[in-house]
C-alpha positions as YAML, in Angstrom:
chain: A
units: angstrom
residues:
- id: 1
  name: UNK
  ca: [0.00, 0.00, 0.00]
- id: 2
  name: UNK
  ca: [1.37, 3.41, -0.94]
- id: 3
  name: UNK
  ca: [2.14, 6.12, 1.61]
- id: 4
  name: UNK
  ca: [-0.83, 8.22, 0.48]
- id: 5
  name: UNK
  ca: [-3.17, 5.26, 0.83]
- id: 6
  name: UNK
  ca: [-1.86, 4.61, 4.33]
- id: 7
  name: UNK
  ca: [-2.44, 8.24, 5.30]
- id: 8
  name: UNK
  ca: [-5.97, 8.03, 3.86]
- id: 9
  name: UNK
  ca: [-6.60, 4.83, 5.82]
- id: 10
  name: UNK
  ca: [-5.34, 6.41, 9.06]
- id: 11
  name: UNK
  ca: [-7.48, 9.53, 8.50]
- id: 12
  name: UNK
  ca: [-10.58, 7.41, 7.73]
- id: 13
  name: UNK
  ca: [-10.14, 5.11, 10.71]
- id: 14
  name: UNK
  ca: [-9.24, 8.02, 13.00]
- id: 15
  name: UNK
  ca: [-12.36, 9.98, 11.96]
- id: 16
  name: UNK
  ca: [-14.49, 6.87, 12.34]
- id: 17
  name: UNK
  ca: [-13.22, 6.13, 15.85]
- id: 18
  name: UNK
  ca: [-13.46, 9.76, 16.94]
- id: 19
  name: UNK
  ca: [-16.98, 10.21, 15.59]
- id: 20
  name: UNK
  ca: [-18.13, 6.90, 17.10]
- id: 21
  name: UNK
  ca: [-16.75, 7.84, 20.54]
- id: 22
  name: UNK
  ca: [-18.32, 11.32, 20.44]
- id: 23
  name: UNK
  ca: [-21.68, 9.96, 19.31]
- id: 24
  name: UNK
  ca: [-21.64, 7.21, 21.94]
- id: 25
  name: UNK
  ca: [-20.80, 9.76, 24.64]
- id: 26
  name: UNK
  ca: [-23.65, 12.01, 23.49]
- id: 27
  name: UNK
  ca: [-26.38, 9.45, 22.85]
- id: 28
  name: UNK
  ca: [-25.23, 6.12, 24.28]
- id: 29
  name: UNK
  ca: [-25.36, 4.45, 20.86]
- id: 30
  name: UNK
  ca: [-23.09, 4.23, 17.85]
- id: 31
  name: UNK
  ca: [-22.67, 1.90, 14.90]
- id: 32
  name: UNK
  ca: [-20.11, -0.09, 16.87]
- id: 33
  name: UNK
  ca: [-22.31, -0.45, 19.95]
- id: 34
  name: UNK
  ca: [-25.33, -1.34, 17.78]
- id: 35
  name: UNK
  ca: [-23.32, -4.03, 15.97]
- id: 36
  name: UNK
  ca: [-21.98, -5.41, 19.26]
- id: 37
  name: UNK
  ca: [-25.58, -5.43, 20.52]
- id: 38
  name: UNK
  ca: [-26.60, -7.71, 17.66]
- id: 39
  name: UNK
  ca: [-28.22, -5.14, 15.37]
- id: 40
  name: UNK
  ca: [-27.89, -5.62, 11.61]
- id: 41
  name: UNK
  ca: [-28.44, -1.87, 11.07]
- id: 42
  name: UNK
  ca: [-24.68, -1.08, 10.85]
- id: 43
  name: UNK
  ca: [-24.24, -3.72, 8.16]
- id: 44
  name: UNK
  ca: [-27.06, -2.20, 6.09]
- id: 45
  name: UNK
  ca: [-25.54, 1.28, 6.49]
- id: 46
  name: UNK
  ca: [-22.03, 0.05, 5.63]
- id: 47
  name: UNK
  ca: [-23.08, -1.88, 2.53]
- id: 48
  name: UNK
  ca: [-25.22, 1.05, 1.39]
- id: 49
  name: UNK
  ca: [-22.20, 3.33, 1.77]
- id: 50
  name: UNK
  ca: [-20.14, 0.94, -0.36]
- id: 51
  name: UNK
  ca: [-22.81, 0.93, -3.09]
- id: 52
  name: UNK
  ca: [-23.45, 4.69, -3.08]
- id: 53
  name: UNK
  ca: [-19.73, 5.45, -3.11]
- id: 54
  name: UNK
  ca: [-19.00, 3.09, -5.96]
- id: 55
  name: UNK
  ca: [-21.90, 4.58, -7.92]
- id: 56
  name: UNK
  ca: [-20.29, 8.02, -7.49]
- id: 57
  name: UNK
  ca: [-16.92, 6.55, -8.47]
- id: 58
  name: UNK
  ca: [-18.27, 4.93, -11.60]
- id: 59
  name: UNK
  ca: [-19.82, 8.25, -12.56]
- id: 60
  name: UNK
  ca: [-16.91, 10.57, -11.68]
- id: 61
  name: UNK
  ca: [-13.93, 8.28, -12.19]
- id: 62
  name: UNK
  ca: [-14.95, 6.23, -15.19]
- id: 63
  name: UNK
  ca: [-17.82, 7.94, -17.01]
- id: 64
  name: UNK
  ca: [-17.02, 11.64, -16.61]
- id: 65
  name: UNK
  ca: [-13.31, 11.42, -15.75]
- id: 66
  name: UNK
  ca: [-13.59, 14.08, -13.05]
- id: 67
  name: UNK
  ca: [-10.98, 12.44, -10.84]
- id: 68
  name: UNK
  ca: [-8.45, 9.66, -10.67]
- id: 69
  name: UNK
  ca: [-6.65, 7.60, -8.01]
- id: 70
  name: UNK
  ca: [-2.89, 7.53, -8.72]
- id: 71
  name: UNK
  ca: [-2.21, 4.85, -6.06]
- id: 72
  name: UNK
  ca: [-4.79, 2.57, -7.73]
- id: 73
  name: UNK
  ca: [-3.17, 3.20, -11.10]
- id: 74
  name: UNK
  ca: [0.09, 1.86, -9.65]
- id: 75
  name: UNK
  ca: [-1.60, -0.89, -7.59]
- id: 76
  name: UNK
  ca: [-4.91, -1.91, -9.25]
- id: 77
  name: UNK
  ca: [-5.77, -4.22, -6.33]
- id: 78
  name: UNK
  ca: [-6.56, -1.06, -4.33]
- id: 79
  name: UNK
  ca: [-9.74, -0.72, -6.41]
- id: 80
  name: UNK
  ca: [-10.93, -3.98, -4.86]
- id: 81
  name: UNK
  ca: [-10.85, -2.48, -1.36]
- id: 82
  name: UNK
  ca: [-12.12, 0.96, -2.42]
- id: 83
  name: UNK
  ca: [-15.76, 0.09, -1.55]
- id: 84
  name: UNK
  ca: [-14.65, -0.54, 2.05]
- id: 85
  name: UNK
  ca: [-13.47, 3.06, 2.31]
- id: 86
  name: UNK
  ca: [-16.87, 4.22, 1.04]
- id: 87
  name: UNK
  ca: [-18.58, 2.11, 3.73]
- id: 88
  name: UNK
  ca: [-16.40, 3.70, 6.41]
- id: 89
  name: UNK
  ca: [-17.16, 7.08, 4.85]
- id: 90
  name: UNK
  ca: [-20.89, 6.40, 5.27]
- id: 91
  name: UNK
  ca: [-20.38, 5.72, 8.98]
- id: 92
  name: UNK
  ca: [-18.36, 8.92, 9.35]
- id: 93
  name: UNK
  ca: [-20.96, 11.02, 7.49]
- id: 94
  name: UNK
  ca: [-23.84, 9.58, 9.52]
- id: 95
  name: UNK
  ca: [-21.96, 9.96, 12.81]
- id: 96
  name: UNK
  ca: [-20.99, 13.58, 12.10]
- id: 97
  name: UNK
  ca: [-24.57, 14.40, 11.10]
- id: 98
  name: UNK
  ca: [-25.92, 12.74, 14.27]
- id: 99
  name: UNK
  ca: [-23.46, 14.69, 16.43]
- id: 100
  name: UNK
  ca: [-24.52, 17.95, 14.75]
- id: 101
  name: UNK
  ca: [-28.22, 17.12, 15.24]
- id: 102
  name: UNK
  ca: [-27.65, 16.18, 18.89]
- id: 103
  name: UNK
  ca: [-25.87, 19.51, 19.31]
- id: 104
  name: UNK
  ca: [-29.16, 21.25, 18.50]
- id: 105
  name: UNK
  ca: [-28.86, 21.93, 14.78]
- id: 106
  name: UNK
  ca: [-31.77, 21.43, 12.39]
- id: 107
  name: UNK
  ca: [-31.55, 18.92, 9.55]
- id: 108
  name: UNK
  ca: [-30.18, 21.18, 6.81]
- id: 109
  name: UNK
  ca: [-27.66, 23.09, 9.00]
- id: 110
  name: UNK
  ca: [-26.48, 19.76, 10.47]
- id: 111
  name: UNK
  ca: [-25.91, 18.31, 7.00]
- id: 112
  name: UNK
  ca: [-24.15, 21.45, 5.79]
- id: 113
  name: UNK
  ca: [-21.85, 21.90, 8.78]
- id: 114
  name: UNK
  ca: [-20.95, 18.22, 9.18]
- id: 115
  name: UNK
  ca: [-20.33, 17.83, 5.44]
- id: 116
  name: UNK
  ca: [-18.21, 20.99, 5.19]
- id: 117
  name: UNK
  ca: [-16.09, 20.07, 8.22]
- id: 118
  name: UNK
  ca: [-15.54, 16.52, 6.94]
- id: 119
  name: UNK
  ca: [-14.88, 17.85, 3.44]
- id: 120
  name: UNK
  ca: [-12.13, 20.14, 4.70]
- id: 121
  name: UNK
  ca: [-10.50, 17.35, 6.71]
- id: 122
  name: UNK
  ca: [-10.72, 14.73, 3.97]
- id: 123
  name: UNK
  ca: [-9.81, 17.02, 1.09]
- id: 124
  name: UNK
  ca: [-6.91, 18.29, 3.18]
- id: 125
  name: UNK
  ca: [-5.68, 14.70, 3.46]
- id: 126
  name: UNK
  ca: [-6.22, 14.24, -0.29]
- id: 127
  name: UNK
  ca: [-4.22, 17.39, -1.07]
- id: 128
  name: UNK
  ca: [-1.42, 16.23, 1.21]
- id: 129
  name: UNK
  ca: [-1.23, 12.68, -0.17]
- id: 130
  name: UNK
  ca: [-2.31, 13.32, -3.77]
- id: 131
  name: UNK
  ca: [-4.12, 9.99, -3.52]
- id: 132
  name: UNK
  ca: [-7.16, 11.50, -5.21]
- id: 133
  name: UNK
  ca: [-6.58, 13.93, -8.07]
- id: 134
  name: UNK
  ca: [-9.36, 16.05, -9.56]
- id: 135
  name: UNK
  ca: [-9.51, 16.76, -13.29]
- id: 136
  name: UNK
  ca: [-11.30, 19.21, -15.58]
- id: 137
  name: UNK
  ca: [-14.40, 20.87, -14.12]
- id: 138
  name: UNK
  ca: [-13.84, 19.08, -10.80]
- id: 139
  name: UNK
  ca: [-10.71, 21.16, -10.13]
- id: 140
  name: UNK
  ca: [-12.91, 24.20, -9.48]
- id: 141
  name: UNK
  ca: [-13.36, 24.97, -5.77]
- id: 142
  name: UNK
  ca: [-17.09, 25.85, -6.16]
- id: 143
  name: UNK
  ca: [-17.61, 22.57, -8.05]
- id: 144
  name: UNK
  ca: [-15.81, 20.66, -5.30]
- id: 145
  name: UNK
  ca: [-17.86, 22.33, -2.55]
- id: 146
  name: UNK
  ca: [-21.10, 21.71, -4.42]
- id: 147
  name: UNK
  ca: [-20.04, 18.12, -5.06]
- id: 148
  name: UNK
  ca: [-19.44, 17.54, -1.37]
- id: 149
  name: UNK
  ca: [-22.63, 19.23, -0.20]
- id: 150
  name: UNK
  ca: [-25.05, 17.92, -2.83]
- id: 151
  name: UNK
  ca: [-23.30, 14.81, -4.06]
- id: 152
  name: UNK
  ca: [-22.11, 13.47, -0.75]
- id: 153
  name: UNK
  ca: [-23.92, 15.28, 2.07]
- id: 154
  name: UNK
  ca: [-27.36, 14.91, 0.63]
- id: 155
  name: UNK
  ca: [-27.00, 11.41, -0.84]
- id: 156
  name: UNK
  ca: [-25.16, 9.93, 2.12]
- id: 157
  name: UNK
  ca: [-27.30, 11.60, 4.78]
- id: 158
  name: UNK
  ca: [-30.55, 13.27, 3.69]
- id: 159
  name: UNK
  ca: [-31.47, 10.92, 0.86]
- id: 160
  name: UNK
  ca: [-30.30, 7.82, 2.67]
- id: 161
  name: UNK
  ca: [-32.08, 8.74, 5.90]
- id: 162
  name: UNK
  ca: [-35.30, 9.70, 4.08]
- id: 163
  name: UNK
  ca: [-35.56, 6.80, 1.65]
- id: 164
  name: UNK
  ca: [-33.56, 3.88, 3.04]
- id: 165
  name: UNK
  ca: [-32.88, 3.99, 6.77]
- id: 166
  name: UNK
  ca: [-32.49, 6.66, 9.44]
- id: 167
  name: UNK
  ca: [-29.96, 4.88, 11.66]
- id: 168
  name: UNK
  ca: [-30.26, 7.06, 14.75]
- id: 169
  name: UNK
  ca: [-33.79, 8.44, 14.15]
- id: 170
  name: UNK
  ca: [-32.58, 12.05, 14.02]
...
């Protein structure tokens, strides 16, 4: 695994653990505690995150060529584990949203703030590692912000919670 991929993995796992701990401290439940309690809900959320993320990747990476993954170009086997990162991303997005809602924010402000904060952290890691490179229209900062808010924030949180499953009923 390349250095950039390792940094991405550490950032993803670190954000997941941090968000799970904060959510558990605030509400007494998290994906981890639900899974340990025998609930299948975390599995549904994780698999959905894998599917949604790969749908975005097929669109942006393959169909529209808005980004590329240099580490996966050097090590194609990384594409096999890419869905796992999207599943972890779903947990992180849902946890951050739940924390924002439990902090008193309404639905839309919670989605916006949690998505923007996570976007800054994750895109900062991407800039540092160059493990994810944007191309063409996707190099525009407004496009990137809109992509995070609409493409990720609303599909991973609002749409998922409204049409598939609202994991923490927030």
